[in-house]
Amino acid sequence: METNRKVTLTYNEGKDTTEFPVLKGTLGRDVVDIRTFAKTGMFTFDPGFPATASCESSITFIDGDKGYLYYRGYPIEQLAEQTDYPEVCYLLLNGELPNAEQRAEFNRGIMRHNMLHDQLMSLFKGFRRDAHPMAVMVGVVGALSAFYHDSLDITNPEHRRISAHRLIAKLPTIAAQAYRYNKGLPFSYPKNGLGYAENFLHMMFSTPCDEYKVSPVIARAMDRIFTLHADHEQNASTSTVRLAGSSGANPFACIAAGIACLWGPSHGGANEAVLKMLDEIGSVENVPAFMEGVKNKTHKLMGFGHRVYKNMDPRAKIMKQTCDEVLNELGLHNDPQFKLAMALEKIALEDPYFIERKLYPNVDFYSGIVLSAIGIPVSMFTPIFALGSYRRLD
Ligand code: ACO
């Protein structure tokens, strides 16, 4: 919203001035509208965009200093406690939570799309069995662009809706199939009687020989991981999707570009990096030497620090609680790797190096531990982040 305030820039040794309007958002800091800045004959320089908004959005709000994350005005803590992931998708898409009827209709709509075209299945076979599942995700999601010529007009709301539904529905199927292909397991079809997270776990772990039952605690943990990763303002992968889509490119190809961006260890690859780091440290006795290396900047403490959250990551708090619930449910509190993770967390939280730099555990520190406890292989961590990261297509 425009205000009547302006920011004046004086340059050229005081000879020239230009005024820029100040805009006010519903929440958060004021924004200086610099769209006319180029007229000064200069550029702005803001690597990583810490002070730059690339678009107007009413979807997600983050206050990194206070540790707030809101989807459509709802605090993430409330959503994680009282809703499930499909409801959160509905909220992100439509701006409000669904009532019971809208929820049932939305779930039916998603279920209608959760199968994969049979021709798409043959694509998996083109990959090496040992390909990283993120490589398979990038390839197969990109290939969806060749299958849905009926709905590729990004300016058409109905096309955007159906494409979003297809992505929400098919990404778990694609991710689970990427895992099963890697393992040499037969494909497991979606089961419509199950909840979203339960169905994903069913597609990952069921075999034709056994009845597969998912514990409600584990299904809830999976659902929370999806919810906590569903949106995060203009982060690197969302910005990638927007940039790719700004040319009017095929939406599925744009999402594939976002998945590629998410793959990196500074972003969605961090929870995978946490588990690799725990493996490298090996045991609690090696923690002090590892921490010395962190302070000498030989390596980073993965799962710590965040570009935006400088006091705490609100998602980490929820995930820590979920982590406790899962470790209790599975009787894993004394597992050496989880004990090591907890020792590392305690030491880092008390160490001046981390306190001074405001480095706290982020969501990926705990989500890596939760996923590992559930039995999800490390290489599947980032695909799970990718399938939770719902991307609004406008
Ligand atoms: N371990 C050790 N030191 C760190 C870490 C870390 N994880 N993160 C930052 N630092 C240090 C930096 O070396 C720097 O030290 P200096 O002031 O002595 O030079 C200081 O803290 C500030 O670091 P920046 O690079 O300015 O922090 P920035 O906000 O740019 O980085 C980032 C954020 C990329 C997330 C970083 O903290 C990091 O690499 N963390 C590990 C990877 C990770 O967990 N990523 C997941 C992010 S959550 C997500 O994507 C869902």
Short mmCIF file of C-alpha atoms and ligand atoms in Angstrom, two decimals:
data_model
loop_
_atom_site.label_atom_id
_atom_site.label_comp_id
_atom_site.label_asym_id
_atom_site.label_seq_id
_atom_site.Cartn_x
_atom_site.Cartn_y
_atom_site.Cartn_z
CA MET A 1 0.00 0.00 0.00
CA GLU A 2 1.30 3.52 -0.85
CA THR A 3 1.99 5.95 1.96
CA ASN A 4 2.57 9.68 1.56
CA ARG A 5 6.15 9.26 2.77
CA LYS A 6 9.18 9.44 0.48
CA VAL A 7 12.86 8.60 0.76
CA THR A 8 15.16 11.11 -0.89
CA LEU A 9 18.46 10.05 -2.43
CA THR A 10 21.10 12.74 -2.91
CA TYR A 11 23.97 11.86 -5.26
CA ASN A 12 26.38 13.30 -7.82
CA GLU A 13 28.16 15.29 -5.08
CA GLY A 14 24.85 16.71 -3.88
CA LYS A 15 23.84 18.09 -7.29
CA ASP A 16 21.03 15.60 -7.95
CA THR A 17 18.20 14.24 -5.83
CA THR A 18 15.55 11.64 -6.53
CA GLU A 19 12.56 10.73 -4.40
CA PHE A 20 11.29 7.19 -3.95
CA PRO A 21 7.83 6.36 -2.53
CA VAL A 22 7.61 4.37 0.71
CA LEU A 23 5.15 1.46 0.64
CA LYS A 24 3.62 -0.19 3.65
CA GLY A 25 2.88 -3.93 3.87
CA THR A 26 0.16 -5.47 6.05
CA LEU A 27 2.95 -6.71 8.33
CA GLY A 28 6.66 -6.07 8.63
CA ARG A 29 9.05 -3.40 7.49
CA ASP A 30 8.28 -0.51 5.17
CA VAL A 31 9.52 -0.86 1.61
CA VAL A 32 11.22 1.75 -0.56
CA ASP A 33 9.92 1.42 -4.10
CA ILE A 34 13.06 1.72 -6.24
CA ARG A 35 11.52 0.77 -9.58
CA THR A 36 12.58 4.14 -11.00
CA PHE A 37 16.12 3.86 -9.61
CA ALA A 38 17.66 3.18 -13.04
CA LYS A 39 16.88 6.82 -13.95
CA THR A 40 19.70 7.88 -11.58
CA GLY A 41 22.15 6.21 -13.96
CA MET A 42 23.27 3.83 -11.22
CA PHE A 43 22.51 0.25 -10.20
CA THR A 44 21.68 -1.13 -6.78
CA PHE A 45 23.93 -3.92 -5.44
CA ASP A 46 22.29 -6.37 -3.02
CA PRO A 47 23.71 -9.91 -3.40
CA GLY A 48 21.45 -12.50 -1.80
CA PHE A 49 18.57 -9.97 -1.66
CA PRO A 50 18.66 -9.34 2.12
CA ALA A 51 17.03 -5.93 1.48
CA THR A 52 15.24 -6.57 -1.81
CA ALA A 53 11.69 -7.80 -2.45
CA SER A 54 11.30 -9.12 -5.97
CA CYS A 55 7.47 -9.14 -5.91
CA GLU A 56 4.37 -8.31 -3.90
CA SER A 57 2.95 -11.31 -2.05
CA SER A 58 0.21 -12.05 0.47
CA ILE A 59 1.15 -15.68 1.11
CA THR A 60 3.85 -15.93 3.76
CA PHE A 61 5.30 -13.53 6.32
CA ILE A 62 8.56 -14.04 8.19
CA ASP A 63 10.06 -11.88 10.92
CA GLY A 64 13.54 -13.38 11.22
CA ASP A 65 14.52 -11.36 14.29
CA LYS A 66 11.42 -12.30 16.26
CA GLY A 67 11.26 -15.86 14.88
CA TYR A 68 7.75 -15.52 13.36
CA LEU A 69 6.49 -17.50 10.39
CA TYR A 70 2.91 -17.00 9.20
CA TYR A 71 1.13 -18.64 6.27
CA ARG A 72 -1.71 -16.37 5.15
CA GLY A 73 -1.68 -14.73 8.59
CA TYR A 74 -1.75 -17.99 10.60
CA PRO A 75 1.26 -18.69 12.88
CA ILE A 76 3.10 -21.84 11.85
CA GLU A 77 2.83 -23.22 15.41
CA GLN A 78 -0.99 -23.13 15.19
CA LEU A 79 -1.03 -24.75 11.74
CA ALA A 80 1.40 -27.50 12.79
CA GLU A 81 -0.74 -28.26 15.83
CA GLN A 82 -4.27 -27.98 14.42
CA THR A 83 -4.21 -28.71 10.67
CA ASP A 84 -2.75 -31.21 8.26
CA TYR A 85 -0.69 -30.69 5.12
CA PRO A 86 -3.56 -30.80 2.57
CA GLU A 87 -5.37 -28.13 4.60
CA VAL A 88 -2.20 -26.04 4.56
CA CYS A 89 -1.98 -26.46 0.76
CA TYR A 90 -5.60 -25.31 0.50
CA LEU A 91 -4.79 -22.32 2.72
CA LEU A 92 -1.76 -21.32 0.65
CA LEU A 93 -3.72 -21.68 -2.59
CA ASN A 94 -6.97 -20.02 -1.53
CA GLY A 95 -6.02 -17.65 1.29
CA GLU A 96 -8.27 -19.29 3.90
CA LEU A 97 -8.50 -22.66 5.62
CA PRO A 98 -11.16 -24.99 4.19
CA ASN A 99 -14.40 -25.91 5.94
CA ALA A 100 -15.22 -29.64 6.19
CA GLU A 101 -16.93 -29.75 2.78
CA GLN A 102 -14.16 -27.80 1.01
CA ARG A 103 -11.56 -30.00 2.68
CA ALA A 104 -13.24 -33.22 1.48
CA GLU A 105 -13.62 -31.82 -2.05
CA PHE A 106 -9.98 -30.65 -2.13
CA ASN A 107 -8.74 -34.06 -0.93
CA ARG A 108 -10.85 -35.81 -3.57
CA GLY A 109 -9.40 -33.47 -6.22
CA ILE A 110 -5.84 -34.25 -5.13
CA MET A 111 -6.48 -38.00 -5.06
CA ARG A 112 -7.80 -37.91 -8.63
CA HIS A 113 -4.30 -36.87 -9.76
CA ASN A 114 -1.97 -38.98 -7.67
CA MET A 115 -1.26 -41.67 -10.30
CA LEU A 116 1.49 -41.22 -12.89
CA HIS A 117 0.94 -41.54 -16.63
CA ASP A 118 2.17 -44.99 -17.65
CA GLN A 119 4.52 -43.45 -20.23
CA LEU A 120 6.11 -41.40 -17.48
CA MET A 121 6.92 -44.63 -15.65
CA SER A 122 9.24 -45.74 -18.44
CA LEU A 123 11.25 -42.56 -17.90
CA PHE A 124 12.46 -43.82 -14.52
CA LYS A 125 14.14 -46.74 -16.28
CA GLY A 126 16.35 -44.33 -18.23
CA PHE A 127 18.13 -43.36 -15.01
CA ARG A 128 20.97 -45.32 -13.47
CA ARG A 129 19.69 -47.25 -10.46
CA ASP A 130 22.20 -45.41 -8.27
CA ALA A 131 21.16 -41.93 -9.49
CA HIS A 132 20.49 -39.49 -6.65
CA PRO A 133 16.69 -39.27 -6.19
CA MET A 134 16.93 -35.47 -6.58
CA ALA A 135 18.36 -36.01 -10.09
CA VAL A 136 15.35 -38.25 -10.80
CA MET A 137 12.97 -35.64 -9.31
CA VAL A 138 14.40 -32.84 -11.47
CA GLY A 139 14.15 -35.04 -14.58
CA VAL A 140 10.69 -36.54 -13.99
CA VAL A 141 9.03 -33.33 -12.75
CA GLY A 142 10.52 -31.51 -15.75
CA ALA A 143 9.11 -34.27 -17.96
CA LEU A 144 5.58 -33.63 -16.63
CA SER A 145 5.75 -30.59 -18.91
CA ALA A 146 5.46 -32.96 -21.88
CA PHE A 147 2.25 -34.56 -20.56
CA TYR A 148 -0.19 -31.74 -19.79
CA HIS A 149 -0.62 -29.58 -22.84
CA ASP A 150 -4.22 -28.92 -21.79
CA SER A 151 -3.28 -26.67 -18.88
CA LEU A 152 -0.10 -24.72 -19.49
CA ASP A 153 -1.39 -21.16 -19.73
CA ILE A 154 0.04 -19.55 -16.61
CA THR A 155 -2.26 -16.53 -17.04
CA ASN A 156 -5.34 -18.76 -16.75
CA PRO A 157 -6.42 -19.30 -13.07
CA GLU A 158 -8.04 -22.66 -13.87
CA HIS A 159 -4.82 -23.88 -15.54
CA ARG A 160 -2.82 -22.75 -12.53
CA ARG A 161 -5.24 -24.53 -10.18
CA ILE A 162 -5.09 -27.86 -11.99
CA SER A 163 -1.30 -27.67 -12.39
CA ALA A 164 -0.93 -26.98 -8.65
CA HIS A 165 -3.24 -29.93 -7.85
CA ARG A 166 -1.25 -32.19 -10.15
CA LEU A 167 1.99 -31.19 -8.45
CA ILE A 168 0.63 -31.67 -4.92
CA ALA A 169 -0.76 -35.07 -5.93
CA LYS A 170 2.06 -36.45 -8.07
CA LEU A 171 5.18 -35.32 -6.21
CA PRO A 172 4.85 -37.94 -3.43
CA THR A 173 4.31 -40.65 -6.06
CA ILE A 174 7.36 -39.48 -8.03
CA ALA A 175 9.55 -39.21 -4.90
CA ALA A 176 8.52 -42.65 -3.62
CA GLN A 177 9.08 -44.19 -7.05
CA ALA A 178 12.55 -42.58 -7.25
CA TYR A 179 13.40 -44.35 -3.97
CA ARG A 180 11.91 -47.69 -5.02
CA TYR A 181 13.64 -47.61 -8.39
CA ASN A 182 16.96 -47.03 -6.63
CA LYS A 183 16.28 -50.02 -4.35
CA GLY A 184 15.06 -52.27 -7.16
CA LEU A 185 11.63 -52.52 -5.53
CA PRO A 186 8.40 -52.81 -7.54
CA PHE A 187 6.40 -49.61 -7.88
CA SER A 188 3.78 -49.13 -5.16
CA TYR A 189 0.58 -47.39 -6.26
CA PRO A 190 -1.11 -44.72 -4.16
CA LYS A 191 -3.93 -45.87 -1.86
CA ASN A 192 -6.80 -43.43 -1.71
CA GLY A 193 -8.18 -44.43 1.71
CA LEU A 194 -5.03 -43.12 3.37
CA GLY A 195 -4.11 -39.59 4.47
CA TYR A 196 -1.53 -37.66 2.43
CA ALA A 197 1.48 -38.41 4.67
CA GLU A 198 0.32 -41.96 5.39
CA ASN A 199 -0.04 -42.60 1.68
CA PHE A 200 3.49 -41.35 1.04
CA LEU A 201 4.87 -43.72 3.70
CA HIS A 202 2.78 -46.52 2.19
CA MET A 203 4.23 -45.85 -1.28
CA MET A 204 7.76 -45.75 0.18
CA PHE A 205 7.70 -48.84 2.37
CA SER A 206 4.86 -51.24 1.52
CA THR A 207 5.67 -54.50 -0.25
CA PRO A 208 3.29 -56.71 -2.23
CA CYS A 209 3.86 -59.46 0.37
CA ASP A 210 2.96 -57.67 3.62
CA GLU A 211 0.23 -55.49 4.99
CA TYR A 212 1.94 -52.14 5.80
CA LYS A 213 0.58 -50.24 8.78
CA VAL A 214 1.75 -46.69 9.53
CA SER A 215 1.92 -45.54 13.16
CA PRO A 216 -0.15 -42.34 13.67
CA VAL A 217 2.84 -40.70 15.45
CA ILE A 218 5.07 -41.33 12.42
CA ALA A 219 2.41 -40.20 9.93
CA ARG A 220 1.91 -37.02 11.97
CA ALA A 221 5.68 -36.37 12.01
CA MET A 222 5.81 -36.79 8.22
CA ASP A 223 2.83 -34.49 7.80
CA ARG A 224 4.52 -31.84 9.97
CA ILE A 225 7.69 -32.01 7.89
CA PHE A 226 5.57 -31.30 4.79
CA THR A 227 3.73 -28.46 6.56
CA LEU A 228 6.87 -26.80 7.91
CA HIS A 229 8.46 -26.80 4.46
CA ALA A 230 5.36 -25.77 2.54
CA ASP A 231 6.31 -22.14 1.99
CA HIS A 232 9.05 -19.74 3.02
CA GLU A 233 8.60 -16.39 1.30
CA GLN A 234 10.95 -15.59 -1.55
CA ASN A 235 13.63 -18.12 -0.65
CA ALA A 236 16.18 -19.38 -3.18
CA SER A 237 14.04 -22.13 -4.74
CA THR A 238 10.81 -20.09 -4.82
CA SER A 239 12.73 -17.21 -6.41
CA THR A 240 14.14 -19.66 -8.96
CA VAL A 241 10.64 -20.87 -9.89
CA ARG A 242 9.44 -17.27 -10.20
CA LEU A 243 12.42 -16.24 -12.32
CA ALA A 244 12.01 -19.23 -14.64
CA GLY A 245 8.24 -18.62 -14.83
CA SER A 246 8.62 -14.90 -15.54
CA SER A 247 9.23 -15.74 -19.20
CA GLY A 248 5.89 -17.59 -19.36
CA ALA A 249 7.71 -20.95 -19.43
CA ASN A 250 5.99 -24.26 -18.83
CA PRO A 251 5.05 -24.45 -15.10
CA PHE A 252 6.31 -28.01 -14.59
CA ALA A 253 9.68 -27.07 -16.13
CA CYS A 254 9.82 -24.07 -13.76
CA ILE A 255 9.14 -26.29 -10.75
CA ALA A 256 11.93 -28.61 -11.94
CA ALA A 257 14.26 -25.57 -11.89
CA GLY A 258 13.13 -24.84 -8.31
CA ILE A 259 13.82 -28.46 -7.31
CA ALA A 260 17.34 -28.14 -8.81
CA CYS A 261 17.94 -25.04 -6.66
CA LEU A 262 16.61 -26.76 -3.56
CA TRP A 263 19.14 -29.57 -3.98
CA GLY A 264 22.11 -27.51 -2.74
CA PRO A 265 23.50 -28.06 0.81
CA SER A 266 22.97 -24.38 1.72
CA HIS A 267 19.23 -24.89 1.13
CA GLY A 268 17.18 -28.11 0.99
CA GLY A 269 20.24 -30.33 1.05
CA ALA A 270 21.05 -29.27 4.61
CA ASN A 271 19.25 -32.09 6.44
CA GLU A 272 21.09 -34.63 4.28
CA ALA A 273 24.32 -32.77 5.16
CA VAL A 274 23.43 -32.99 8.89
CA LEU A 275 23.32 -36.79 8.77
CA LYS A 276 26.54 -36.98 6.74
CA MET A 277 28.18 -34.71 9.32
CA LEU A 278 27.00 -36.94 12.20
CA ASP A 279 28.47 -39.95 10.38
CA GLU A 280 31.77 -38.14 9.93
CA ILE A 281 31.96 -37.09 13.60
CA GLY A 282 31.26 -40.70 14.57
CA SER A 283 30.91 -40.38 18.34
CA VAL A 284 30.53 -37.92 21.21
CA GLU A 285 34.30 -37.99 22.03
CA ASN A 286 35.07 -36.46 18.63
CA VAL A 287 32.72 -33.47 19.12
CA PRO A 288 35.30 -31.08 20.69
CA ALA A 289 37.78 -31.59 17.81
CA PHE A 290 34.95 -31.15 15.28
CA MET A 291 33.88 -27.92 16.99
CA GLU A 292 37.43 -26.59 16.83
CA GLY A 293 37.32 -27.17 13.07
CA VAL A 294 34.02 -25.25 12.87
CA LYS A 295 35.51 -22.27 14.70
CA ASN A 296 38.63 -22.37 12.49
CA LYS A 297 36.21 -22.38 9.53
CA THR A 298 37.48 -25.72 8.21
CA HIS A 299 33.84 -26.84 8.02
CA LYS A 300 30.38 -25.64 9.01
CA LEU A 301 28.05 -27.05 11.60
CA MET A 302 25.31 -28.19 9.27
CA GLY A 303 21.75 -27.58 10.44
CA PHE A 304 22.82 -24.44 12.27
CA GLY A 305 22.33 -20.85 11.16
CA HIS A 306 19.76 -19.35 8.86
CA ARG A 307 19.75 -16.53 6.36
CA VAL A 308 16.64 -14.98 7.87
CA TYR A 309 16.10 -16.38 11.39
CA LYS A 310 18.68 -14.79 13.65
CA ASN A 311 17.27 -15.72 17.08
CA MET A 312 15.44 -18.95 16.49
CA ASP A 313 13.77 -20.84 13.67
CA PRO A 314 10.14 -21.36 14.80
CA ARG A 315 9.98 -24.52 12.69
CA ALA A 316 12.98 -25.94 14.59
CA LYS A 317 11.04 -25.69 17.88
CA ILE A 318 8.13 -27.68 16.41
CA MET A 319 10.48 -30.20 14.81
CA LYS A 320 12.42 -30.68 18.05
CA GLN A 321 9.16 -31.64 19.79
CA THR A 322 8.27 -33.95 16.87
CA CYS A 323 11.76 -35.44 17.10
CA ASP A 324 11.18 -36.32 20.77
CA GLU A 325 7.80 -37.89 19.94
CA VAL A 326 9.28 -40.02 17.14
CA LEU A 327 12.33 -41.14 19.13
CA ASN A 328 9.99 -42.13 22.01
CA GLU A 329 7.59 -43.96 19.71
CA LEU A 330 10.44 -45.92 18.13
CA GLY A 331 12.42 -46.38 21.36
CA LEU A 332 15.48 -44.71 19.81
CA HIS A 333 16.50 -42.20 22.47
CA ASN A 334 19.63 -44.21 23.25
CA ASP A 335 20.64 -44.73 19.63
CA PRO A 336 24.31 -43.55 19.39
CA GLN A 337 23.71 -41.28 16.39
CA PHE A 338 20.74 -39.52 18.01
CA LYS A 339 22.67 -39.17 21.28
CA LEU A 340 25.50 -37.61 19.30
CA ALA A 341 23.10 -35.14 17.65
CA MET A 342 21.72 -34.10 21.03
CA ALA A 343 25.24 -33.67 22.48
CA LEU A 344 26.21 -31.51 19.51
CA GLU A 345 23.09 -29.38 19.90
CA LYS A 346 23.78 -28.82 23.62
CA ILE A 347 27.42 -27.85 23.10
CA ALA A 348 26.65 -25.51 20.20
CA LEU A 349 23.86 -23.75 22.10
CA GLU A 350 26.28 -22.96 24.95
CA ASP A 351 29.31 -22.00 22.86
CA PRO A 352 30.13 -18.25 22.51
CA TYR A 353 31.09 -18.72 18.80
CA PHE A 354 27.47 -19.69 18.02
CA ILE A 355 25.85 -17.32 20.52
CA GLU A 356 27.76 -14.28 19.19
CA ARG A 357 26.88 -15.10 15.59
CA LYS A 358 23.25 -15.92 16.45
CA LEU A 359 23.58 -19.44 15.07
CA TYR A 360 20.75 -21.68 16.29
CA PRO A 361 19.58 -25.08 15.10
CA ASN A 362 17.37 -24.70 12.03
CA VAL A 363 14.47 -26.97 11.02
CA ASP A 364 16.82 -29.21 9.04
CA PHE A 365 18.88 -30.17 12.07
CA TYR A 366 15.87 -31.93 13.62
CA SER A 367 14.06 -32.99 10.44
CA GLY A 368 17.17 -34.97 9.41
CA ILE A 369 17.08 -36.83 12.73
CA VAL A 370 13.32 -37.48 12.45
CA LEU A 371 13.54 -38.76 8.88
CA SER A 372 16.47 -40.99 9.73
CA ALA A 373 14.59 -42.42 12.74
CA ILE A 374 11.58 -43.18 10.50
CA GLY A 375 13.90 -45.20 8.23
CA ILE A 376 14.03 -42.75 5.33
CA PRO A 377 17.43 -42.99 3.62
CA VAL A 378 19.53 -39.82 3.67
CA SER A 379 19.37 -39.40 -0.11
CA MET A 380 15.56 -39.06 0.16
CA PHE A 381 15.64 -36.13 2.61
CA THR A 382 15.81 -33.39 -0.03
CA PRO A 383 13.15 -35.02 -2.28
CA ILE A 384 10.84 -34.97 0.77
CA PHE A 385 11.58 -31.29 1.26
CA ALA A 386 10.85 -30.79 -2.46
CA LEU A 387 7.48 -32.51 -2.31
CA GLY A 388 6.44 -30.52 0.77
CA SER A 389 7.50 -27.23 -0.79
CA TYR A 390 4.27 -26.37 -2.43
CA ARG A 391 4.90 -23.67 -4.99
CA ARG A 392 2.06 -21.32 -5.84
CA LEU A 393 1.99 -20.79 -9.56
CA ASP A 394 1.36 -17.08 -9.67
N1 ACO B 1 28.51 -23.25 11.10
C1 ACO B 1 29.55 -22.48 11.46
N2 ACO B 1 29.62 -21.15 11.23
C2 ACO B 1 28.59 -20.59 10.58
C3 ACO B 1 27.46 -21.35 10.18
C4 ACO B 1 27.45 -22.73 10.46
N3 ACO B 1 26.41 -23.49 10.10
N4 ACO B 1 26.59 -20.53 9.55
C5 ACO B 1 27.14 -19.30 9.57
N5 ACO B 1 28.34 -19.35 10.19
C6 ACO B 1 29.22 -18.22 10.50
C7 ACO B 1 29.91 -17.64 9.25
O1 ACO B 1 31.14 -18.29 9.00
C8 ACO B 1 30.06 -16.19 9.64
O2 ACO B 1 31.16 -16.09 10.53
P1 ACO B 1 32.08 -14.75 10.54
O3 ACO B 1 31.18 -13.64 10.99
O4 ACO B 1 33.16 -15.07 11.51
O5 ACO B 1 32.58 -14.58 9.14
C9 ACO B 1 28.80 -15.90 10.45
O6 ACO B 1 28.41 -17.17 11.01
C10 ACO B 1 27.66 -15.33 9.65
O7 ACO B 1 27.46 -16.17 8.55
P2 ACO B 1 26.76 -15.75 7.19
O8 ACO B 1 27.43 -16.49 6.08
O9 ACO B 1 26.66 -14.26 7.11
O10 ACO B 1 25.34 -16.29 7.42
P3 ACO B 1 24.27 -16.38 6.35
O11 ACO B 1 23.05 -15.86 6.97
O12 ACO B 1 24.68 -15.79 5.05
O13 ACO B 1 24.19 -17.96 6.08
C11 ACO B 1 23.35 -20.17 5.97
C12 ACO B 1 23.05 -18.71 6.31
C13 ACO B 1 23.75 -20.33 4.49
C14 ACO B 1 22.06 -20.98 6.22
C15 ACO B 1 24.49 -20.67 6.88
O14 ACO B 1 24.17 -20.43 8.24
C16 ACO B 1 24.81 -22.13 6.64
O15 ACO B 1 25.53 -22.46 5.69
N6 ACO B 1 24.29 -23.05 7.51
C17 ACO B 1 24.54 -24.46 7.35
C18 ACO B 1 23.66 -25.02 6.25
C19 ACO B 1 22.20 -25.15 6.67
O16 ACO B 1 21.90 -25.66 7.74
N7 ACO B 1 21.31 -24.71 5.76
C20 ACO B 1 19.87 -24.84 5.98
C21 ACO B 1 19.19 -23.53 6.00
S1 ACO B 1 17.48 -23.84 6.39
C22 ACO B 1 16.75 -24.20 4.90
O17 ACO B 1 17.21 -23.94 3.82
C23 ACO B 1 15.40 -24.85 5.06
#
